mmCIF file of N, CA and C in Angstrom:
data_model
loop_
_atom_site.group_PDB
_atom_site.id
_atom_site.type_symbol
_atom_site.label_atom_id
_atom_site.label_comp_id
_atom_site.label_asym_id
_atom_site.label_seq_id
_atom_site.Cartn_x
_atom_site.Cartn_y
_atom_site.Cartn_z
ATOM 1 N N MET A 1 62.960 -58.383 3.819
ATOM 2 C CA MET A 1 62.031 -57.722 2.933
ATOM 3 C C MET A 1 60.821 -57.229 3.726
ATOM 4 N N PRO A 2 60.447 -55.981 3.595
ATOM 5 C CA PRO A 2 59.282 -55.492 4.331
ATOM 6 C C PRO A 2 57.969 -56.053 3.774
ATOM 7 N N ASP A 3 56.985 -56.184 4.659
ATOM 8 C CA ASP A 3 55.646 -56.600 4.238
ATOM 9 C C ASP A 3 54.846 -55.413 3.715
ATOM 10 N N ILE A 4 55.083 -54.237 4.299
ATOM 11 C CA ILE A 4 54.419 -53.013 3.868
ATOM 12 C C ILE A 4 55.326 -52.360 2.831
ATOM 13 N N LYS A 5 54.802 -52.199 1.624
ATOM 14 C CA LYS A 5 55.635 -51.717 0.520
ATOM 15 C C LYS A 5 55.043 -50.453 -0.099
ATOM 16 N N PRO A 6 55.415 -49.285 0.448
ATOM 17 C CA PRO A 6 54.927 -48.052 -0.158
ATOM 18 C C PRO A 6 55.549 -47.856 -1.543
ATOM 19 N N ASN A 7 54.848 -47.131 -2.381
ATOM 20 C CA ASN A 7 55.366 -46.822 -3.708
ATOM 21 C C ASN A 7 56.450 -45.758 -3.649
ATOM 22 N N SER A 8 56.348 -44.840 -2.699
ATOM 23 C CA SER A 8 57.344 -43.793 -2.526
ATOM 24 C C SER A 8 58.433 -44.267 -1.570
ATOM 25 N N SER A 9 59.663 -44.133 -1.979
ATOM 26 C CA SER A 9 60.793 -44.549 -1.132
ATOM 27 C C SER A 9 60.973 -43.627 0.075
ATOM 28 N N LEU A 10 60.319 -42.482 0.103
ATOM 29 C CA LEU A 10 60.416 -41.571 1.236
ATOM 30 C C LEU A 10 59.552 -42.018 2.412
ATOM 31 N N LEU A 11 58.548 -42.838 2.141
ATOM 32 C CA LEU A 11 57.626 -43.265 3.183
ATOM 33 C C LEU A 11 58.178 -44.452 3.961
ATOM 34 N N LEU A 12 57.801 -44.522 5.232
ATOM 35 C CA LEU A 12 58.292 -45.583 6.107
ATOM 36 C C LEU A 12 57.585 -46.900 5.828
ATOM 37 N N ASN A 13 58.276 -47.990 6.122
ATOM 38 C CA ASN A 13 57.669 -49.320 6.025
ATOM 39 C C ASN A 13 57.835 -50.015 7.374
ATOM 40 N N ASP A 14 57.522 -51.295 7.433
ATOM 41 C CA ASP A 14 57.547 -52.016 8.702
ATOM 42 C C ASP A 14 58.947 -52.363 9.195
ATOM 43 N N GLU A 15 59.966 -51.993 8.475
ATOM 44 C CA GLU A 15 61.342 -52.162 8.961
ATOM 45 C C GLU A 15 61.867 -50.892 9.613
ATOM 46 N N ASP A 16 61.031 -49.867 9.706
ATOM 47 C CA ASP A 16 61.476 -48.556 10.161
ATOM 48 C C ASP A 16 61.025 -48.195 11.570
ATOM 49 N N VAL A 17 60.445 -49.154 12.296
ATOM 50 C CA VAL A 17 59.975 -48.944 13.665
ATOM 51 C C VAL A 17 60.969 -49.609 14.620
ATOM 52 N N GLU A 18 61.215 -48.970 15.764
ATOM 53 C CA GLU A 18 62.042 -49.566 16.816
ATOM 54 C C GLU A 18 61.172 -50.560 17.584
ATOM 55 N N TYR A 19 61.239 -51.802 17.179
ATOM 56 C CA TYR A 19 60.367 -52.853 17.712
ATOM 57 C C TYR A 19 60.524 -53.059 19.221
ATOM 58 N N ALA A 20 61.680 -52.793 19.778
ATOM 59 C CA ALA A 20 61.923 -53.040 21.199
ATOM 60 C C ALA A 20 60.999 -52.215 22.100
ATOM 61 N N HIS A 21 60.442 -51.134 21.590
ATOM 62 C CA HIS A 21 59.597 -50.264 22.410
ATOM 63 C C HIS A 21 58.164 -50.776 22.551
ATOM 64 N N PHE A 22 57.759 -51.725 21.724
ATOM 65 C CA PHE A 22 56.354 -52.117 21.636
ATOM 66 C C PHE A 22 56.168 -53.578 21.999
ATOM 67 N N LYS A 23 55.143 -53.850 22.787
ATOM 68 C CA LYS A 23 54.813 -55.223 23.194
ATOM 69 C C LYS A 23 53.309 -55.413 23.095
ATOM 70 N N CYS A 24 52.893 -56.364 22.298
ATOM 71 C CA CYS A 24 51.452 -56.667 22.246
ATOM 72 C C CYS A 24 51.258 -58.163 22.064
ATOM 73 N N CYS A 25 51.347 -58.675 20.859
ATOM 74 C CA CYS A 25 50.971 -60.062 20.586
ATOM 75 C C CYS A 25 52.156 -61.030 20.575
ATOM 76 N N GLY A 26 53.362 -60.527 20.708
ATOM 77 C CA GLY A 26 54.537 -61.391 20.672
ATOM 78 C C GLY A 26 55.053 -61.644 19.272
ATOM 79 N N ASP A 27 54.269 -61.286 18.280
ATOM 80 C CA ASP A 27 54.677 -61.419 16.881
ATOM 81 C C ASP A 27 54.469 -60.069 16.202
ATOM 82 N N GLU A 28 54.908 -59.012 16.888
ATOM 83 C CA GLU A 28 54.652 -57.660 16.446
ATOM 84 C C GLU A 28 55.075 -57.442 14.982
ATOM 85 N N ASP A 29 54.150 -56.932 14.207
ATOM 86 C CA ASP A 29 54.402 -56.457 12.851
ATOM 87 C C ASP A 29 53.945 -55.006 12.850
ATOM 88 N N LEU A 30 54.897 -54.093 12.948
ATOM 89 C CA LEU A 30 54.602 -52.701 13.245
ATOM 90 C C LEU A 30 54.876 -51.780 12.066
ATOM 91 N N VAL A 31 54.031 -50.772 11.958
ATOM 92 C CA VAL A 31 54.225 -49.739 10.949
ATOM 93 C C VAL A 31 53.651 -48.429 11.491
ATOM 94 N N PHE A 32 54.327 -47.326 11.177
ATOM 95 C CA PHE A 32 53.791 -46.010 11.513
ATOM 96 C C PHE A 32 52.623 -45.709 10.579
ATOM 97 N N LEU A 33 51.592 -45.066 11.121
ATOM 98 C CA LEU A 33 50.481 -44.563 10.318
ATOM 99 C C LEU A 33 50.359 -43.065 10.539
ATOM 100 N N ARG A 34 49.808 -42.386 9.545
ATOM 101 C CA ARG A 34 49.579 -40.939 9.631
ATOM 102 C C ARG A 34 48.220 -40.637 9.025
ATOM 103 N N CYS A 35 47.374 -39.972 9.786
ATOM 104 C CA CYS A 35 46.040 -39.629 9.321
ATOM 105 C C CYS A 35 46.142 -38.618 8.185
ATOM 106 N N PRO A 36 45.504 -38.901 7.058
ATOM 107 C CA PRO A 36 45.521 -37.946 5.952
ATOM 108 C C PRO A 36 44.805 -36.628 6.285
ATOM 109 N N SER A 37 43.905 -36.653 7.272
ATOM 110 C CA SER A 37 43.139 -35.449 7.612
ATOM 111 C C SER A 37 43.846 -34.566 8.638
ATOM 112 N N CYS A 38 44.139 -35.132 9.815
ATOM 113 C CA CYS A 38 44.694 -34.307 10.899
ATOM 114 C C CYS A 38 46.202 -34.459 11.076
ATOM 115 N N ARG A 39 46.808 -35.419 10.391
ATOM 116 C CA ARG A 39 48.262 -35.663 10.402
ATOM 117 C C ARG A 39 48.768 -36.322 11.679
ATOM 118 N N HIS A 40 47.844 -36.818 12.520
ATOM 119 C CA HIS A 40 48.248 -37.543 13.731
ATOM 120 C C HIS A 40 49.044 -38.790 13.339
ATOM 121 N N ILE A 41 50.104 -39.084 14.089
ATOM 122 C CA ILE A 41 50.960 -40.247 13.812
ATOM 123 C C ILE A 41 50.860 -41.227 14.966
ATOM 124 N N TRP A 42 50.713 -42.508 14.635
ATOM 125 C CA TRP A 42 50.679 -43.574 15.621
ATOM 126 C C TRP A 42 51.290 -44.825 15.012
ATOM 127 N N VAL A 43 51.407 -45.898 15.802
ATOM 128 C CA VAL A 43 51.970 -47.164 15.334
ATOM 129 C C VAL A 43 50.883 -48.227 15.354
ATOM 130 N N ASP A 44 50.850 -49.004 14.283
ATOM 131 C CA ASP A 44 49.867 -50.071 14.088
ATOM 132 C C ASP A 44 50.588 -51.413 14.103
ATOM 133 N N CYS A 45 50.148 -52.337 14.958
ATOM 134 C CA CYS A 45 50.575 -53.730 14.833
ATOM 135 C C CYS A 45 49.530 -54.404 13.965
ATOM 136 N N TYR A 46 49.900 -54.646 12.715
ATOM 137 C CA TYR A 46 48.923 -55.230 11.793
ATOM 138 C C TYR A 46 48.810 -56.737 11.958
ATOM 139 N N GLU A 47 49.564 -57.309 12.877
ATOM 140 C CA GLU A 47 49.407 -58.730 13.208
ATOM 141 C C GLU A 47 48.188 -58.935 14.106
ATOM 142 N N CYS A 48 48.025 -58.056 15.107
ATOM 143 C CA CYS A 48 46.933 -58.242 16.077
ATOM 144 C C CYS A 48 45.973 -57.059 16.149
ATOM 145 N N ASP A 49 46.105 -56.111 15.232
ATOM 146 C CA ASP A 49 45.223 -54.934 15.198
ATOM 147 C C ASP A 49 45.286 -54.127 16.489
ATOM 148 N N THR A 50 46.494 -53.897 16.974
ATOM 149 C CA THR A 50 46.697 -53.002 18.100
ATOM 150 C C THR A 50 47.256 -51.695 17.575
ATOM 151 N N TRP A 51 46.643 -50.603 17.968
ATOM 152 C CA TRP A 51 47.138 -49.281 17.613
ATOM 153 C C TRP A 51 47.708 -48.631 18.867
ATOM 154 N N TYR A 52 48.949 -48.190 18.789
ATOM 155 C CA TYR A 52 49.586 -47.392 19.821
ATOM 156 C C TYR A 52 49.297 -45.943 19.454
ATOM 157 N N VAL A 53 48.228 -45.400 20.032
ATOM 158 C CA VAL A 53 47.673 -44.138 19.549
ATOM 159 C C VAL A 53 48.339 -42.904 20.146
ATOM 160 N N ASP A 54 49.104 -43.072 21.226
ATOM 161 C CA ASP A 54 49.832 -41.959 21.841
ATOM 162 C C ASP A 54 51.281 -42.414 22.004
ATOM 163 N N LEU A 55 52.139 -41.955 21.129
ATOM 164 C CA LEU A 55 53.529 -42.431 21.144
ATOM 165 C C LEU A 55 54.356 -41.832 22.271
ATOM 166 N N HIS A 56 53.742 -40.973 23.099
ATOM 167 C CA HIS A 56 54.385 -40.506 24.331
ATOM 168 C C HIS A 56 53.986 -41.403 25.499
ATOM 169 N N ASP A 57 52.906 -42.160 25.334
ATOM 170 C CA ASP A 57 52.400 -43.071 26.366
ATOM 171 C C ASP A 57 51.984 -44.377 25.681
ATOM 172 N N LEU A 58 52.912 -45.329 25.601
ATOM 173 C CA LEU A 58 52.665 -46.562 24.857
ATOM 174 C C LEU A 58 51.662 -47.492 25.535
ATOM 175 N N SER A 59 51.211 -47.145 26.743
ATOM 176 C CA SER A 59 50.157 -47.938 27.370
ATOM 177 C C SER A 59 48.783 -47.556 26.803
ATOM 178 N N ASN A 60 48.722 -46.461 26.081
ATOM 179 C CA ASN A 60 47.475 -46.002 25.476
ATOM 180 C C ASN A 60 47.301 -46.693 24.122
ATOM 181 N N VAL A 61 46.585 -47.806 24.135
ATOM 182 C CA VAL A 61 46.378 -48.589 22.918
ATOM 183 C C VAL A 61 44.886 -48.685 22.607
ATOM 184 N N GLN A 62 44.604 -48.912 21.336
ATOM 185 C CA GLN A 62 43.245 -49.158 20.884
ATOM 186 C C GLN A 62 43.263 -50.336 19.929
ATOM 187 N N HIS A 63 42.130 -50.955 19.799
ATOM 188 C CA HIS A 63 41.937 -52.014 18.811
ATOM 189 C C HIS A 63 40.859 -51.495 17.875
ATOM 190 N N PRO A 64 41.289 -50.999 16.715
ATOM 191 C CA PRO A 64 40.339 -50.295 15.843
ATOM 192 C C PRO A 64 39.193 -51.183 15.389
ATOM 193 N N GLU A 65 38.037 -50.614 15.431
ATOM 194 C CA GLU A 65 36.833 -51.302 14.968
ATOM 195 C C GLU A 65 36.405 -50.647 13.663
ATOM 196 N N PRO A 66 36.189 -51.434 12.635
ATOM 197 C CA PRO A 66 35.667 -50.848 11.395
ATOM 198 C C PRO A 66 34.304 -50.218 11.639
ATOM 199 N N SER A 67 34.048 -49.123 10.967
ATOM 200 C CA SER A 67 32.736 -48.481 11.099
ATOM 201 C C SER A 67 31.666 -49.393 10.502
ATOM 202 N N PRO A 68 30.477 -49.344 11.020
ATOM 203 C CA PRO A 68 29.414 -50.210 10.509
ATOM 204 C C PRO A 68 29.119 -49.964 9.025
ATOM 205 N N ALA A 69 29.346 -48.756 8.571
ATOM 206 C CA ALA A 69 29.050 -48.408 7.171
ATOM 207 C C ALA A 69 30.303 -48.571 6.314
ATOM 208 N N GLY A 70 30.594 -49.779 5.893
ATOM 209 C CA GLY A 70 31.653 -49.962 4.919
ATOM 210 C C GLY A 70 32.961 -50.523 5.421
ATOM 211 N N GLY A 71 33.124 -50.766 6.703
ATOM 212 C CA GLY A 71 34.331 -51.412 7.195
ATOM 213 C C GLY A 71 35.574 -50.554 7.250
ATOM 214 N N HIS A 72 35.426 -49.246 7.257
ATOM 215 C CA HIS A 72 36.577 -48.359 7.304
ATOM 216 C C HIS A 72 36.898 -47.984 8.746
ATOM 217 N N VAL A 73 38.176 -48.040 9.124
ATOM 218 C CA VAL A 73 38.579 -47.625 10.463
ATOM 219 C C VAL A 73 38.658 -46.106 10.512
ATOM 220 N N ARG A 74 38.725 -45.586 11.725
ATOM 221 C CA ARG A 74 38.750 -44.134 11.932
ATOM 222 C C ARG A 74 40.047 -43.721 12.630
ATOM 223 N N CYS A 75 40.502 -42.534 12.308
ATOM 224 C CA CYS A 75 41.681 -41.964 12.972
ATOM 225 C C CYS A 75 41.412 -41.893 14.471
ATOM 226 N N PRO A 76 42.368 -42.332 15.304
ATOM 227 C CA PRO A 76 42.154 -42.294 16.752
ATOM 228 C C PRO A 76 42.182 -40.879 17.324
ATOM 229 N N SER A 77 42.640 -39.908 16.544
ATOM 230 C CA SER A 77 42.715 -38.537 17.034
ATOM 231 C C SER A 77 41.513 -37.699 16.601
ATOM 232 N N CYS A 78 41.231 -37.647 15.294
ATOM 233 C CA CYS A 78 40.158 -36.777 14.799
ATOM 234 C C CYS A 78 38.871 -37.523 14.458
ATOM 235 N N GLY A 79 38.923 -38.856 14.387
ATOM 236 C CA GLY A 79 37.734 -39.646 14.106
ATOM 237 C C GLY A 79 37.344 -39.739 12.642
ATOM 238 N N THR A 80 38.140 -39.177 11.759
ATOM 239 C CA THR A 80 37.832 -39.246 10.329
ATOM 240 C C THR A 80 38.013 -40.678 9.839
ATOM 241 N N ALA A 81 37.032 -41.171 9.103
ATOM 242 C CA ALA A 81 37.113 -42.528 8.550
ATOM 243 C C ALA A 81 38.141 -42.559 7.432
ATOM 244 N N PHE A 82 38.945 -43.601 7.426
ATOM 245 C CA PHE A 82 39.889 -43.798 6.329
ATOM 246 C C PHE A 82 39.106 -43.991 5.040
ATOM 247 N N GLU A 83 39.621 -43.459 3.979
ATOM 248 C CA GLU A 83 38.980 -43.582 2.672
ATOM 249 C C GLU A 83 38.979 -45.032 2.186
ATOM 250 N N ASP A 84 39.973 -45.812 2.632
ATOM 251 C CA ASP A 84 40.161 -47.178 2.151
ATOM 252 C C ASP A 84 40.044 -48.172 3.302
ATOM 253 N N ALA A 85 39.216 -49.192 3.131
ATOM 254 C CA ALA A 85 39.077 -50.224 4.151
ATOM 255 C C ALA A 85 40.375 -51.024 4.291
ATOM 256 N N GLN A 86 41.027 -51.323 3.197
ATOM 257 C CA GLN A 86 42.303 -52.056 3.197
ATOM 258 C C GLN A 86 43.449 -51.056 3.093
ATOM 259 N N TYR A 87 43.616 -50.247 4.132
ATOM 260 C CA TYR A 87 44.541 -49.111 4.097
ATOM 261 C C TYR A 87 46.011 -49.501 3.983
ATOM 262 N N LEU A 88 46.375 -50.752 4.241
ATOM 263 C CA LEU A 88 47.764 -51.166 4.098
ATOM 264 C C LEU A 88 48.052 -51.859 2.759
ATOM 265 N N SER A 89 47.068 -51.905 1.872
ATOM 266 C CA SER A 89 47.302 -52.547 0.571
ATOM 267 C C SER A 89 48.169 -51.645 -0.311
ATOM 268 N N LYS A 90 48.949 -52.269 -1.148
ATOM 269 C CA LYS A 90 49.980 -51.576 -1.930
ATOM 270 C C LYS A 90 49.448 -50.395 -2.736
ATOM 271 N N ASP A 91 48.250 -50.506 -3.305
ATOM 272 C CA ASP A 91 47.764 -49.425 -4.165
ATOM 273 C C ASP A 91 47.337 -48.171 -3.399
ATOM 274 N N VAL A 92 47.107 -48.261 -2.079
ATOM 275 C CA VAL A 92 46.631 -47.096 -1.324
ATOM 276 C C VAL A 92 47.482 -46.758 -0.098
ATOM 277 N N VAL A 93 48.408 -47.599 0.278
ATOM 278 C CA VAL A 93 49.128 -47.440 1.541
ATOM 279 C C VAL A 93 49.875 -46.105 1.642
ATOM 280 N N ASP A 94 50.309 -45.554 0.520
ATOM 281 C CA ASP A 94 51.055 -44.294 0.561
ATOM 282 C C ASP A 94 50.257 -43.165 1.222
ATOM 283 N N LYS A 95 48.926 -43.217 1.161
ATOM 284 C CA LYS A 95 48.081 -42.182 1.777
ATOM 285 C C LYS A 95 48.203 -42.170 3.299
ATOM 286 N N TYR A 96 48.604 -43.303 3.881
ATOM 287 C CA TYR A 96 48.518 -43.483 5.325
ATOM 288 C C TYR A 96 49.870 -43.617 6.036
ATOM 289 N N LEU A 97 50.963 -43.496 5.301
ATOM 290 C CA LEU A 97 52.295 -43.649 5.887
ATOM 291 C C LEU A 97 53.012 -42.308 5.968
ATOM 292 N N PRO A 98 53.738 -42.078 7.065
ATOM 293 C CA PRO A 98 54.541 -40.854 7.176
ATOM 294 C C PRO A 98 55.964 -41.079 6.673
ATOM 295 N N THR A 99 56.678 -39.993 6.568
ATOM 296 C CA THR A 99 58.125 -40.041 6.322
ATOM 297 C C THR A 99 58.828 -40.038 7.678
ATOM 298 N N ALA A 100 60.093 -40.370 7.697
ATOM 299 C CA ALA A 100 60.874 -40.322 8.940
ATOM 300 C C ALA A 100 60.931 -38.891 9.467
ATOM 301 N N GLU A 101 61.037 -37.939 8.575
ATOM 302 C CA GLU A 101 61.080 -36.541 8.989
ATOM 303 C C GLU A 101 59.772 -36.127 9.683
ATOM 304 N N GLN A 102 58.630 -36.578 9.174
ATOM 305 C CA GLN A 102 57.352 -36.270 9.802
ATOM 306 C C GLN A 102 57.246 -36.899 11.191
ATOM 307 N N VAL A 103 57.738 -38.120 11.337
ATOM 308 C CA VAL A 103 57.728 -38.786 12.648
ATOM 309 C C VAL A 103 58.613 -38.011 13.621
ATOM 310 N N ALA A 104 59.795 -37.653 13.201
ATOM 311 C CA ALA A 104 60.719 -36.906 14.063
ATOM 312 C C ALA A 104 60.151 -35.526 14.404
ATOM 313 N N ASP A 105 59.587 -34.826 13.417
ATOM 314 C CA ASP A 105 59.011 -33.502 13.660
ATOM 315 C C ASP A 105 57.837 -33.551 14.635
ATOM 316 N N ALA A 106 57.125 -34.686 14.670
ATOM 317 C CA ALA A 106 56.005 -34.853 15.609
ATOM 318 C C ALA A 106 56.492 -35.210 17.015
ATOM 319 N N GLY A 107 57.803 -35.352 17.196
ATOM 320 C CA GLY A 107 58.361 -35.661 18.518
ATOM 321 C C GLY A 107 58.471 -37.139 18.820
ATOM 322 N N HIS A 108 58.433 -37.986 17.779
ATOM 323 C CA HIS A 108 58.461 -39.432 17.982
ATOM 324 C C HIS A 108 59.708 -40.095 17.404
ATOM 325 N N GLY A 109 60.760 -39.329 17.214
ATOM 326 C CA GLY A 109 61.984 -39.858 16.615
ATOM 327 C C GLY A 109 62.582 -41.031 17.363
ATOM 328 N N ARG A 110 62.356 -41.123 18.649
ATOM 329 C CA ARG A 110 62.928 -42.234 19.412
ATOM 330 C C ARG A 110 62.329 -43.577 19.019
ATOM 331 N N HIS A 111 61.155 -43.568 18.379
ATOM 332 C CA HIS A 111 60.515 -44.807 17.953
ATOM 333 C C HIS A 111 60.907 -45.231 16.536
ATOM 334 N N LEU A 112 61.747 -44.435 15.897
ATOM 335 C CA LEU A 112 62.275 -44.831 14.593
ATOM 336 C C LEU A 112 63.337 -45.906 14.786
ATOM 337 N N ALA A 113 63.445 -46.813 13.851
ATOM 338 C CA ALA A 113 64.498 -47.835 13.901
ATOM 339 C C ALA A 113 65.863 -47.151 13.902
ATOM 340 N N ARG A 114 66.837 -47.844 14.442
ATOM 341 C CA ARG A 114 68.170 -47.267 14.629
ATOM 342 C C ARG A 114 68.738 -46.640 13.359
ATOM 343 N N HIS A 115 68.576 -47.287 12.226
ATOM 344 C CA HIS A 115 69.144 -46.739 10.993
ATOM 345 C C HIS A 115 68.539 -45.379 10.630
ATOM 346 N N LEU A 116 67.367 -45.057 11.165
ATOM 347 C CA LEU A 116 66.753 -43.757 10.927
ATOM 348 C C LEU A 116 66.978 -42.780 12.073
ATOM 349 N N ARG A 117 67.073 -43.285 13.299
ATOM 350 C CA ARG A 117 67.310 -42.391 14.449
ATOM 351 C C ARG A 117 68.613 -41.639 14.291
ATOM 352 N N ILE A 118 69.603 -42.268 13.719
ATOM 353 C CA ILE A 118 70.902 -41.619 13.538
ATOM 354 C C ILE A 118 70.727 -40.337 12.733
ATOM 355 N N ARG A 119 69.823 -40.370 11.770
ATOM 356 C CA ARG A 119 69.637 -39.214 10.902
ATOM 357 C C ARG A 119 68.504 -38.288 11.358
ATOM 358 N N PHE A 120 67.411 -38.849 11.858
ATOM 359 C CA PHE A 120 66.217 -38.051 12.104
ATOM 360 C C PHE A 120 65.813 -37.877 13.555
ATOM 361 N N GLY A 121 66.299 -38.721 14.452
ATOM 362 C CA GLY A 121 65.787 -38.639 15.814
ATOM 363 C C GLY A 121 66.842 -38.931 16.839
ATOM 364 N N PRO A 122 66.484 -38.724 18.104
ATOM 365 C CA PRO A 122 67.422 -38.981 19.195
ATOM 366 C C PRO A 122 67.716 -40.472 19.356
ATOM 367 N N GLU A 123 68.832 -40.752 19.915
ATOM 368 C CA GLU A 123 69.264 -42.144 20.160
ATOM 369 C C GLU A 123 68.548 -42.764 21.348
ATOM 370 N N THR A 124 67.885 -41.996 22.173
ATOM 371 C CA THR A 124 67.239 -42.535 23.372
ATOM 372 C C THR A 124 65.862 -43.048 23.106
#
């Protein structure tokens, strides 16, 4: 059962990431995120607050800091503050999750879990 539960079945959850590609805290809980403003896609380990902000270079990581005014994190690409401080909560998470097609179209299909790579991205 996924921990991240979008309301739309088209959106990705934490079972849709190829976990073998990512290493951070040893208890990786990963989900794709998509900025509502600029549409940048990255992977979030919500266990240790590590963001893989460049999916072409997985060594490029950030640890998001909430903004001083209200505790909202900012997109690592455009800097726009998320509208919701608890962006992974069930009532708002749909704003911040991409579809598999959006991940593949952005050139990150290889990071989709195997059950999605067969349909949307390369096997490598």
